[in-house]
mmCIF file of C-alpha atoms in Angstrom:
data_model
loop_
_atom_site.group_PDB
_atom_site.id
_atom_site.type_symbol
_atom_site.label_atom_id
_atom_site.label_comp_id
_atom_site.label_asym_id
_atom_site.label_seq_id
_atom_site.Cartn_x
_atom_site.Cartn_y
_atom_site.Cartn_z
ATOM 1 C CA TYR A 1 -14.090 7.623 -69.153
ATOM 2 C CA ILE A 2 -17.844 6.793 -67.687
ATOM 3 C CA SER A 3 -19.449 8.211 -70.758
ATOM 4 C CA GLY A 4 -17.467 5.781 -73.037
ATOM 5 C CA PHE A 5 -18.992 3.028 -70.751
ATOM 6 C CA VAL A 6 -22.448 4.481 -71.220
ATOM 7 C CA VAL A 7 -21.905 4.408 -75.004
ATOM 8 C CA TYR A 8 -20.773 0.659 -74.727
ATOM 9 C CA ARG A 9 -23.839 -0.228 -72.825
ATOM 10 C CA LEU A 10 -26.055 1.661 -75.238
ATOM 11 C CA LYS A 11 -24.795 -0.118 -78.396
ATOM 12 C CA ALA A 12 -26.362 -3.090 -76.912
ATOM 13 C CA SER A 13 -29.779 -1.768 -76.909
ATOM 14 C CA ILE A 14 -30.187 0.696 -79.891
ATOM 15 C CA GLN A 15 -30.880 -0.828 -83.315
ATOM 16 C CA CYS A 16 -30.722 2.542 -85.472
ATOM 17 C CA ALA A 17 -27.314 2.650 -87.194
ATOM 18 C CA ARG A 18 -27.288 6.371 -87.576
ATOM 19 C CA CYS A 19 -28.041 6.964 -83.895
ATOM 20 C CA LEU A 20 -25.336 4.410 -82.756
ATOM 21 C CA ASP A 21 -22.668 6.514 -85.182
ATOM 22 C CA ALA A 22 -23.655 9.629 -83.368
ATOM 23 C CA LEU A 23 -22.540 8.176 -80.068
ATOM 24 C CA THR A 24 -18.960 7.819 -80.818
ATOM 25 C CA VAL A 25 -16.097 9.856 -82.346
ATOM 26 C CA GLU A 26 -13.920 8.096 -84.995
ATOM 27 C CA SER A 27 -10.709 10.161 -84.383
ATOM 28 C CA PRO A 28 -10.589 11.342 -80.911
ATOM 29 C CA GLU A 29 -8.421 14.670 -80.304
ATOM 30 C CA GLY A 30 -8.146 16.909 -77.432
ATOM 31 C CA LEU A 31 -8.055 16.837 -73.650
ATOM 32 C CA LEU A 32 -11.454 15.224 -73.409
ATOM 33 C CA TYR A 33 -10.029 11.719 -74.455
ATOM 34 C CA ASN A 34 -6.778 11.511 -72.897
ATOM 35 C CA LEU A 35 -7.778 9.312 -70.169
ATOM 36 C CA ILE A 36 -9.313 6.957 -72.208
ATOM 37 C CA SER A 37 -6.578 6.953 -74.880
ATOM 38 C CA MET A 38 -4.302 6.209 -71.785
ATOM 39 C CA LYS A 39 -6.115 3.268 -70.607
ATOM 40 C CA ASN A 40 -7.199 1.991 -73.808
ATOM 41 C CA ARG A 41 -5.929 -1.462 -74.844
ATOM 42 C CA GLY A 42 -8.300 -1.823 -77.796
ATOM 43 C CA GLY A 43 -11.757 -2.218 -76.091
ATOM 44 C CA LEU A 44 -12.944 1.085 -74.925
ATOM 45 C CA GLN A 45 -15.258 3.411 -76.553
ATOM 46 C CA TYR A 46 -14.591 7.058 -77.453
ATOM 47 C CA PRO A 47 -17.902 9.156 -76.753
ATOM 48 C CA SER A 48 -18.947 12.123 -78.695
ATOM 49 C CA LYS A 49 -18.688 15.364 -77.355
ATOM 50 C CA ASP A 50 -22.455 15.628 -77.049
ATOM 51 C CA VAL A 51 -22.430 12.486 -74.923
ATOM 52 C CA ILE A 52 -19.801 13.916 -72.672
ATOM 53 C CA ASP A 53 -21.747 16.978 -72.235
ATOM 54 C CA ILE A 54 -24.920 15.003 -71.337
ATOM 55 C CA CYS A 55 -23.028 13.053 -68.816
ATOM 56 C CA ARG A 56 -21.788 16.252 -67.129
ATOM 57 C CA ILE A 57 -25.053 18.001 -66.447
ATOM 58 C CA CYS A 58 -26.421 14.608 -65.331
ATOM 59 C CA GLU A 59 -23.424 14.684 -62.789
ATOM 60 C CA LYS A 60 -24.062 18.439 -61.938
ATOM 61 C CA LEU A 61 -27.525 17.547 -61.300
ATOM 62 C CA PHE A 62 -26.873 14.456 -59.215
ATOM 63 C CA ARG A 63 -24.642 16.395 -56.906
ATOM 64 C CA SER A 64 -27.035 19.066 -56.495
ATOM 65 C CA GLN A 65 -29.574 16.602 -55.529
ATOM 66 C CA VAL A 66 -27.349 15.059 -53.093
ATOM 67 C CA LYS A 67 -26.614 18.360 -51.335
ATOM 68 C CA ILE A 68 -30.498 19.072 -51.057
ATOM 69 C CA HIS A 69 -31.888 15.474 -50.172
ATOM 70 C CA GLY A 70 -28.954 13.953 -48.706
ATOM 71 C CA ASN A 71 -29.095 10.196 -48.665
ATOM 72 C CA LYS A 72 -32.496 9.945 -50.212
ATOM 73 C CA VAL A 73 -31.235 10.678 -53.658
ATOM 74 C CA THR A 74 -32.496 7.041 -54.799
ATOM 75 C CA SER A 75 -36.062 7.839 -55.206
ATOM 76 C CA ALA A 76 -37.458 7.137 -58.877
ATOM 77 C CA GLN A 77 -39.103 10.661 -58.750
ATOM 78 C CA LEU A 78 -35.648 12.364 -58.501
ATOM 79 C CA HIS A 79 -34.184 10.242 -61.169
ATOM 80 C CA TYR A 80 -36.885 11.302 -63.498
ATOM 81 C CA LYS A 81 -36.596 14.841 -62.536
ATOM 82 C CA ILE A 82 -33.028 14.754 -63.655
ATOM 83 C CA VAL A 83 -33.790 13.074 -66.946
ATOM 84 C CA ASN A 84 -36.436 15.689 -67.614
ATOM 85 C CA VAL A 85 -34.217 18.852 -66.771
ATOM 86 C CA VAL A 86 -31.577 17.191 -69.160
ATOM 87 C CA LEU A 87 -33.983 16.812 -72.047
ATOM 88 C CA LYS A 88 -34.980 20.574 -71.259
ATOM 89 C CA SER A 89 -31.776 21.858 -71.593
ATOM 90 C CA PHE A 90 -30.700 19.755 -74.837
ATOM 91 C CA VAL A 91 -33.765 20.437 -76.682
ATOM 92 C CA ASP A 92 -32.979 24.019 -77.697
ATOM 93 C CA LYS A 93 -29.257 23.209 -78.286
ATOM 94 C CA ASP A 94 -27.701 21.758 -81.209
ATOM 95 C CA CYS A 95 -26.530 18.368 -80.381
ATOM 96 C CA PHE A 96 -25.882 15.238 -82.146
ATOM 97 C CA LEU A 97 -25.430 17.402 -85.422
ATOM 98 C CA SER A 98 -25.269 14.204 -87.639
ATOM 99 C CA LEU A 99 -29.004 13.373 -86.787
ATOM 100 C CA ALA A 100 -30.142 16.684 -87.807
ATOM 101 C CA GLU A 101 -32.156 15.368 -90.959
ATOM 102 C CA HIS A 102 -32.704 12.164 -89.148
ATOM 103 C CA LYS A 103 -34.999 13.592 -86.409
ATOM 104 C CA PHE A 104 -37.452 14.637 -89.077
ATOM 105 C CA GLU A 105 -37.612 11.190 -90.785
ATOM 106 C CA CYS A 106 -39.793 9.886 -88.058
ATOM 107 C CA ASP A 107 -43.580 9.555 -88.455
ATOM 108 C CA ASP A 108 -44.642 10.007 -84.800
ATOM 109 C CA PRO A 109 -43.334 13.035 -82.753
ATOM 110 C CA LEU A 110 -42.968 10.817 -79.635
ATOM 111 C CA ASP A 111 -40.496 8.581 -81.765
ATOM 112 C CA ASN A 112 -38.001 11.588 -82.342
ATOM 113 C CA HIS A 113 -34.542 9.784 -82.112
ATOM 114 C CA LEU A 114 -32.806 12.932 -80.921
ATOM 115 C CA SER A 115 -34.936 13.112 -77.807
ATOM 116 C CA LEU A 116 -34.942 9.317 -77.272
ATOM 117 C CA LEU A 117 -31.195 9.260 -77.676
ATOM 118 C CA ILE A 118 -30.607 12.268 -75.189
ATOM 119 C CA LYS A 119 -33.172 10.374 -72.847
ATOM 120 C CA SER A 120 -31.432 7.038 -73.002
ATOM 121 C CA VAL A 121 -27.929 8.602 -72.532
ATOM 122 C CA ALA A 122 -29.117 10.391 -69.239
ATOM 123 C CA GLU A 123 -30.884 7.226 -67.911
ATOM 124 C CA LYS A 124 -27.998 4.970 -68.354
ATOM 125 C CA TYR A 125 -25.657 7.670 -66.929
ATOM 126 C CA LEU A 126 -27.687 7.825 -63.768
ATOM 127 C CA GLN A 127 -27.816 3.997 -63.523
ATOM 128 C CA VAL A 128 -23.996 3.884 -63.383
ATOM 129 C CA ARG A 129 -23.911 6.920 -61.198
ATOM 130 C CA TYR A 130 -26.643 5.366 -58.595
ATOM 131 C CA TYR A 131 -24.813 1.976 -58.600
ATOM 132 C CA TYR A 132 -21.593 3.781 -57.465
ATOM 133 C CA ALA A 133 -23.306 5.988 -55.040
ATOM 134 C CA GLY A 134 -25.080 2.879 -53.473
ATOM 135 C CA LYS A 135 -21.751 1.081 -53.181
ATOM 136 C CA GLN A 136 -20.126 4.287 -51.425
ATOM 137 C CA PHE A 137 -23.109 4.456 -48.968
ATOM 138 C CA THR A 138 -22.720 0.714 -48.154
ATOM 139 C CA ASN A 139 -18.990 0.939 -47.553
ATOM 140 C CA ASN A 140 -19.429 3.783 -45.349
ATOM 141 C CA LEU A 141 -22.012 2.101 -43.224
ATOM 142 C CA LYS A 142 -19.992 -0.954 -42.950
ATOM 143 C CA GLN A 143 -17.095 1.315 -41.746
ATOM 144 C CA GLN A 144 -19.135 3.248 -39.188
ATOM 145 C CA HIS A 145 -20.641 -0.030 -37.841
ATOM 146 C CA SER A 146 -17.692 -2.115 -37.281
ATOM 147 C CA LYS A 147 -14.363 -0.802 -35.852
ATOM 148 C CA ILE A 148 -12.498 -3.992 -36.450
ATOM 149 C CA ASN A 149 -13.467 -6.170 -39.391
ATOM 150 C CA ARG A 150 -13.281 -9.782 -37.628
ATOM 151 C CA HIS A 151 -13.333 -11.347 -41.219
ATOM 152 C CA LYS A 152 -10.524 -9.768 -42.538
ATOM 153 C CA ASN A 153 -8.462 -9.288 -39.166
ATOM 154 C CA THR A 154 -8.933 -12.723 -37.465
ATOM 155 C CA LYS A 155 -5.321 -13.117 -36.388
ATOM 156 C CA LEU A 156 -5.174 -9.466 -34.982
ATOM 157 C CA VAL A 157 -8.343 -10.151 -33.212
ATOM 158 C CA ILE A 158 -7.238 -13.443 -31.683
ATOM 159 C CA PHE A 159 -3.806 -12.221 -30.562
ATOM 160 C CA SER A 160 -4.857 -8.704 -29.311
ATOM 161 C CA GLY A 161 -7.642 -10.359 -26.861
ATOM 162 C CA LEU A 162 -10.643 -8.659 -28.261
#
């Protein structure tokens, strides 16, 4: 479901038509797409299996970094570390098979669309994941610091005499 949102956000920034086609699937089948098809009312994106695999590896790495570093997960170094590990793990694998010939069309090796696509998917997923983790962290801080929320429970506070 989240990987579909990642594809949606990437479609605005990627200009290469072949790379855009590699991000989505035209005929979704299988258990991977059940949640998206249940919630879809016409606007959701069906990500390719490769995008889902990249997002899963990013999530595993994010959770392992949370276990190791605790609340200090938001540093930029950890972000780039996760992206580099994802890139290293997908360089040797056959992913985005529709881009097999397209990656050799680039003149400069730094402009390899396959590696740039993997990197952009990983970065966009981590942006979404850090945003959600920040919201959870803020809500936990709010709950720890205020036992009674005076703004929401004004009548309860007045009548209970607190």
